[in-house]
Every structure is written in structure tokens, then in C-alpha cells.
């Protein structure tokens, strides 16, 4: 069949269009291999955290770990904490490699809820400053839930001794009671910038609870503190820890 110039041009446009459609379709396919790896990473990330969480059955869990590890029950907490820190270090190293190869593995690449795994690994690491801007960009594009970025931002601000924005972060410090001479644990929600409007910000960010409700979930009665008060508690805890160290 002989094609004239107009027919040939139309055929080339159709072929090019098919190629573009195929390319678009390919770019939106979920990477199942990467998804499976991240899902497995999520299980590993939570392994020691689930063992450390308080509540019913904690003593039974600790006894089981003590028997398996061959250590006294009172050493189980530090043992699990050290294991968790070691595993977190391995996890963030792998997530860094994945981001270097693919960019952030968001909803388009690995689907939901797997798109949250890398973010949670970053949240449990010391590399929040390195990836915070990237997570913010992904949240703005809808690749990860914005409220998870908000929680990471709060943690970053707390680590920088600044007021948080969404009231997601609580903390506990061991301080010396001057009356008894014993160390006591003081827990509180880290100070919040413009605390009177925090629930408005939480709702806009996608949280399904108020700061008061979130505090109860964390087991910390909500009592607003100033940044100066929080820093005094933190500094007192650090000072008493140095004194207790031989």
C-alpha cells in the first residue's frame, strides 16, 4: 500500500501517541519488588518497638525475651532498646540507598500504605534534617500523608529545642527530686507554638484527634509548658545524669 504525505504524517503521529501512552502507563506502575522490600522493612522497624510498648502483657513479653536471650528480666528493656537502635541504623542506611536510586518511594511508586514506610524509618533515625525537605515536597504532591510530615517536623523542632507546631511530640526526663533525693520521671507534651490554635492546625494537617486526645493516647496529661520551663527540665535531667555517672 502506498501512503501519500498526509497519510504518512498521520501514521507517525499515531505511533508516537501510542508510545507516549505506553510510557505514561509504565511510569505509573507500582514497583512490586520495592513494595515487598519496604513492607518487610516495616515489619523489622516495628519488631522491637512492639516488644517495648507498655500495657497488658508487657511482663510476659519481657519474660519470654529474657529466657530467649539468656539475660535477667531487668536487663530486657536496655537489651531491646540497644537492638532497636542497631536495627534502626541498618534500616535508615537501606532507605537512604532506595531514595538515592528511586527518589522518595511514594504512593505512585509503591502504593499505600507502603508509601509511609520510608518516612517512618526516617522518623526513627538521626537523619530527619537530611530528608525533612524531601518529605515536605512529597507531602505537598500527595505522595505521603501531610500529617506524617507534620509529625516529623514537630520532632525535628523538638530536637532543635524549638517549639513544635502540631503538638505531636511528648517527652520524658529523669530528674532528681530535691526533697527525696530520688530520680523521678517527668513527662509532658513538648511546648507548642501558639498553643491556642494548635487544634485548628492539627485539623488542617489531617489529624483525627485534638492535642488533648493525642496526649491521653501517649499517656501524658496535657499541660501547656513554656519553652523555658521545658528546657529547664531537660537541663536538670542532663545534669543529674552526669552526676549519677561514675
mmCIF file of C-alpha atoms in Angstrom, residues 5-201:
data_model
loop_
_atom_site.group_PDB
_atom_site.id
_atom_site.type_symbol
_atom_site.label_atom_id
_atom_site.label_comp_id
_atom_site.label_asym_id
_atom_site.label_seq_id
_atom_site.Cartn_x
_atom_site.Cartn_y
_atom_site.Cartn_z
ATOM 1 C CA UNK A 5 2.479 12.505 2.559
ATOM 2 C CA UNK A 6 -0.624 13.285 4.627
ATOM 3 C CA UNK A 7 -1.324 9.654 5.474
ATOM 4 C CA UNK A 8 2.291 9.025 6.435
ATOM 5 C CA UNK A 9 2.307 12.023 8.757
ATOM 6 C CA UNK A 10 -0.914 10.832 10.408
ATOM 7 C CA UNK A 11 0.535 7.333 10.898
ATOM 8 C CA UNK A 12 3.672 8.713 12.512
ATOM 9 C CA UNK A 13 1.592 10.823 14.898
ATOM 10 C CA UNK A 14 -0.476 7.783 15.905
ATOM 11 C CA UNK A 15 2.631 5.700 16.545
ATOM 12 C CA UNK A 16 4.197 8.498 18.571
ATOM 13 C CA UNK A 17 0.988 8.887 20.544
ATOM 14 C CA UNK A 18 0.885 5.160 21.321
ATOM 15 C CA UNK A 19 4.472 5.344 22.532
ATOM 16 C CA UNK A 20 3.658 8.260 24.799
ATOM 17 C CA UNK A 21 0.673 6.420 26.268
ATOM 18 C CA UNK A 22 2.763 3.329 26.888
ATOM 19 C CA UNK A 23 5.479 5.423 28.517
ATOM 20 C CA UNK A 24 2.930 7.115 30.807
ATOM 21 C CA UNK A 25 1.389 3.797 31.767
ATOM 22 C CA UNK A 26 4.770 2.336 32.592
ATOM 23 C CA UNK A 27 5.712 5.291 34.797
ATOM 24 C CA UNK A 28 2.604 4.828 36.969
ATOM 25 C CA UNK A 29 3.043 1.104 37.557
ATOM 26 C CA UNK A 30 3.786 0.117 41.155
ATOM 27 C CA UNK A 31 7.231 -1.369 41.706
ATOM 28 C CA UNK A 32 6.172 -4.619 43.364
ATOM 29 C CA UNK A 33 9.712 -5.714 44.199
ATOM 30 C CA UNK A 34 10.406 -2.469 46.015
ATOM 31 C CA UNK A 35 6.987 -2.562 47.668
ATOM 32 C CA UNK A 36 7.675 -6.039 49.093
ATOM 33 C CA UNK A 37 11.075 -4.938 50.388
ATOM 34 C CA UNK A 38 9.609 -1.890 52.116
ATOM 35 C CA UNK A 39 6.768 -3.919 53.622
ATOM 36 C CA UNK A 40 9.373 -6.287 55.075
ATOM 37 C CA UNK A 41 11.357 -3.299 56.337
ATOM 38 C CA UNK A 42 8.242 -2.045 58.105
ATOM 39 C CA UNK A 43 7.911 -5.335 59.998
ATOM 40 C CA UNK A 44 11.554 -5.129 61.085
ATOM 41 C CA UNK A 45 11.159 -1.472 62.093
ATOM 42 C CA UNK A 46 8.297 -2.344 64.453
ATOM 43 C CA UNK A 47 9.702 -5.590 65.877
ATOM 44 C CA UNK A 48 11.433 -4.208 68.966
ATOM 45 C CA UNK A 49 9.027 -1.289 69.389
ATOM 46 C CA UNK A 50 6.122 -3.693 69.826
ATOM 47 C CA UNK A 51 8.067 -5.614 72.449
ATOM 48 C CA UNK A 52 8.931 -2.425 74.328
ATOM 49 C CA UNK A 53 5.448 -0.923 74.376
ATOM 50 C CA UNK A 54 3.820 -0.855 77.810
ATOM 51 C CA UNK A 55 0.402 -2.109 78.787
ATOM 52 C CA UNK A 56 -1.151 -5.543 79.344
ATOM 53 C CA UNK A 57 1.164 -8.466 78.655
ATOM 54 C CA UNK A 58 4.389 -6.481 78.956
ATOM 55 C CA UNK A 59 5.755 -8.658 81.788
ATOM 56 C CA UNK A 60 5.012 -11.818 79.813
ATOM 57 C CA UNK A 61 6.793 -10.408 76.765
ATOM 58 C CA UNK A 62 9.810 -9.390 78.828
ATOM 59 C CA UNK A 63 9.987 -12.805 80.498
ATOM 60 C CA UNK A 64 9.927 -14.500 77.082
ATOM 61 C CA UNK A 65 12.704 -12.248 75.790
ATOM 62 C CA UNK A 66 14.760 -12.812 78.953
ATOM 63 C CA UNK A 67 14.575 -16.582 78.524
ATOM 64 C CA UNK A 68 15.382 -16.437 74.816
ATOM 65 C CA UNK A 69 18.326 -14.054 75.293
ATOM 66 C CA UNK A 70 19.576 -15.665 78.489
ATOM 67 C CA UNK A 71 19.522 -12.428 80.470
ATOM 68 C CA UNK A 72 17.825 -11.300 83.714
ATOM 69 C CA UNK A 73 14.344 -9.760 83.213
ATOM 70 C CA UNK A 74 15.530 -6.369 84.499
ATOM 71 C CA UNK A 75 18.006 -6.170 81.596
ATOM 72 C CA UNK A 76 15.386 -6.773 78.902
ATOM 73 C CA UNK A 77 14.498 -3.084 78.455
ATOM 74 C CA UNK A 78 18.076 -1.913 77.766
ATOM 75 C CA UNK A 79 18.698 -5.050 75.689
ATOM 76 C CA UNK A 80 15.697 -4.384 73.420
ATOM 77 C CA UNK A 81 16.486 -0.678 73.205
ATOM 78 C CA UNK A 82 20.018 -1.396 72.004
ATOM 79 C CA UNK A 83 18.735 -3.919 69.479
ATOM 80 C CA UNK A 84 16.235 -1.345 68.218
ATOM 81 C CA UNK A 85 18.921 1.320 67.804
ATOM 82 C CA UNK A 86 21.116 -1.106 65.869
ATOM 83 C CA UNK A 87 18.239 -2.129 63.608
ATOM 84 C CA UNK A 88 17.210 1.496 63.036
ATOM 85 C CA UNK A 89 20.744 2.233 61.847
ATOM 86 C CA UNK A 90 20.558 -0.585 59.293
ATOM 87 C CA UNK A 91 17.072 0.470 58.176
ATOM 88 C CA UNK A 92 17.943 4.108 57.510
ATOM 89 C CA UNK A 93 21.035 3.062 55.585
ATOM 90 C CA UNK A 94 18.874 0.974 53.237
ATOM 91 C CA UNK A 95 16.216 3.679 52.916
ATOM 92 C CA UNK A 96 18.951 6.156 52.002
ATOM 93 C CA UNK A 97 20.060 3.802 49.220
ATOM 94 C CA UNK A 98 16.484 3.462 47.966
ATOM 95 C CA UNK A 99 15.982 7.226 47.904
ATOM 96 C CA UNK A 100 19.278 7.628 46.075
ATOM 97 C CA UNK A 101 18.124 5.187 43.393
ATOM 98 C CA UNK A 102 14.405 5.983 43.039
ATOM 99 C CA UNK A 103 13.747 9.222 44.880
ATOM 100 C CA UNK A 104 11.302 9.018 47.754
ATOM 101 C CA UNK A 105 9.218 5.801 47.386
ATOM 102 C CA UNK A 106 5.809 7.455 47.480
ATOM 103 C CA UNK A 107 2.277 6.426 46.601
ATOM 104 C CA UNK A 108 2.884 6.395 42.862
ATOM 105 C CA UNK A 109 5.893 4.079 43.150
ATOM 106 C CA UNK A 110 4.879 1.634 45.902
ATOM 107 C CA UNK A 111 1.202 2.289 46.669
ATOM 108 C CA UNK A 112 -0.490 2.809 50.026
ATOM 109 C CA UNK A 113 0.262 2.335 52.904
ATOM 110 C CA UNK A 114 3.757 1.244 51.806
ATOM 111 C CA UNK A 115 4.444 4.882 50.881
ATOM 112 C CA UNK A 116 4.648 5.594 54.634
ATOM 113 C CA UNK A 117 7.406 3.098 55.429
ATOM 114 C CA UNK A 118 10.449 5.135 54.376
ATOM 115 C CA UNK A 119 9.066 8.161 56.204
ATOM 116 C CA UNK A 120 8.677 6.192 59.442
ATOM 117 C CA UNK A 121 12.196 4.810 59.140
ATOM 118 C CA UNK A 122 13.492 8.366 58.730
ATOM 119 C CA UNK A 123 11.383 9.402 61.752
ATOM 120 C CA UNK A 124 13.159 6.768 63.848
ATOM 121 C CA UNK A 125 16.627 7.875 62.745
ATOM 122 C CA UNK A 126 19.008 10.772 63.310
ATOM 123 C CA UNK A 127 18.684 11.849 59.663
ATOM 124 C CA UNK A 128 15.483 13.878 59.854
ATOM 125 C CA UNK A 129 17.333 17.132 58.966
ATOM 126 C CA UNK A 130 18.673 15.478 55.800
ATOM 127 C CA UNK A 131 15.301 14.315 54.494
ATOM 128 C CA UNK A 132 12.783 16.740 56.018
ATOM 129 C CA UNK A 133 12.590 18.993 52.949
ATOM 130 C CA UNK A 134 12.154 15.996 50.656
ATOM 131 C CA UNK A 135 9.309 14.640 52.786
ATOM 132 C CA UNK A 136 7.687 18.087 52.774
ATOM 133 C CA UNK A 137 7.797 18.134 48.977
ATOM 134 C CA UNK A 138 6.326 14.641 48.741
ATOM 135 C CA UNK A 139 3.533 15.592 51.154
ATOM 136 C CA UNK A 140 2.727 18.653 49.039
ATOM 137 C CA UNK A 141 2.386 16.373 45.983
ATOM 138 C CA UNK A 142 0.159 13.906 47.840
ATOM 139 C CA UNK A 143 2.747 11.124 47.731
ATOM 140 C CA UNK A 144 2.638 10.789 51.549
ATOM 141 C CA UNK A 145 0.013 11.995 54.064
ATOM 142 C CA UNK A 146 0.670 15.546 55.188
ATOM 143 C CA UNK A 147 0.039 14.721 58.846
ATOM 144 C CA UNK A 148 3.044 12.377 58.803
ATOM 145 C CA UNK A 149 5.236 15.195 57.539
ATOM 146 C CA UNK A 150 3.766 17.405 60.295
ATOM 147 C CA UNK A 151 4.740 14.831 62.906
ATOM 148 C CA UNK A 152 8.276 14.656 61.536
ATOM 149 C CA UNK A 153 8.514 18.442 61.546
ATOM 150 C CA UNK A 154 7.444 18.519 65.200
ATOM 151 C CA UNK A 155 10.118 16.004 66.132
ATOM 152 C CA UNK A 156 12.761 17.981 64.261
ATOM 153 C CA UNK A 157 11.745 21.182 66.052
ATOM 154 C CA UNK A 158 11.827 19.440 69.439
ATOM 155 C CA UNK A 159 15.311 18.086 68.746
ATOM 156 C CA UNK A 160 16.358 21.640 67.892
ATOM 157 C CA UNK A 161 14.979 22.895 71.251
ATOM 158 C CA UNK A 162 12.280 24.874 69.432
ATOM 159 C CA UNK A 163 8.511 24.907 69.957
ATOM 160 C CA UNK A 164 6.576 22.361 67.910
ATOM 161 C CA UNK A 165 3.594 23.288 65.705
ATOM 162 C CA UNK A 166 1.158 20.369 65.918
ATOM 163 C CA UNK A 167 1.598 19.018 69.453
ATOM 164 C CA UNK A 168 2.528 15.506 68.345
ATOM 165 C CA UNK A 169 5.655 15.066 70.460
ATOM 166 C CA UNK A 170 5.774 14.098 74.107
ATOM 167 C CA UNK A 171 8.922 13.504 76.141
ATOM 168 C CA UNK A 172 10.052 12.088 79.471
ATOM 169 C CA UNK A 173 13.041 13.106 81.556
ATOM 170 C CA UNK A 174 14.539 11.652 84.716
ATOM 171 C CA UNK A 175 15.073 14.424 87.237
ATOM 172 C CA UNK A 176 16.291 14.476 90.825
ATOM 173 C CA UNK A 177 13.639 15.224 93.424
ATOM 174 C CA UNK A 178 15.373 17.624 95.874
ATOM 175 C CA UNK A 179 13.069 16.549 98.715
ATOM 176 C CA UNK A 180 13.554 12.785 98.423
ATOM 177 C CA UNK A 181 16.927 12.672 96.694
ATOM 178 C CA UNK A 182 15.469 10.134 94.252
ATOM 179 C CA UNK A 183 15.265 10.335 90.488
ATOM 180 C CA UNK A 184 11.727 10.739 89.178
ATOM 181 C CA UNK A 185 10.317 10.691 85.655
ATOM 182 C CA UNK A 186 8.679 13.886 84.412
ATOM 183 C CA UNK A 187 6.592 13.536 81.236
ATOM 184 C CA UNK A 188 4.991 16.335 79.233
ATOM 185 C CA UNK A 189 3.970 17.408 75.762
ATOM 186 C CA UNK A 190 6.799 19.427 74.279
ATOM 187 C CA UNK A 191 5.868 23.154 74.175
ATOM 188 C CA UNK A 192 3.698 24.263 71.268
ATOM 189 C CA UNK A 193 3.923 27.455 69.259
ATOM 190 C CA UNK A 194 0.664 29.436 69.522
ATOM 191 C CA UNK A 195 -0.890 26.593 71.540
ATOM 192 C CA UNK A 196 -4.349 28.161 71.485
ATOM 193 C CA UNK A 197 -4.659 27.408 67.760
ATOM 194 C CA UNK A 198 -2.948 24.040 67.696
ATOM 195 C CA UNK A 199 -6.155 22.043 67.180
ATOM 196 C CA UNK A 200 -7.015 24.242 64.207
ATOM 197 C CA UNK A 201 -3.623 23.438 62.685
#
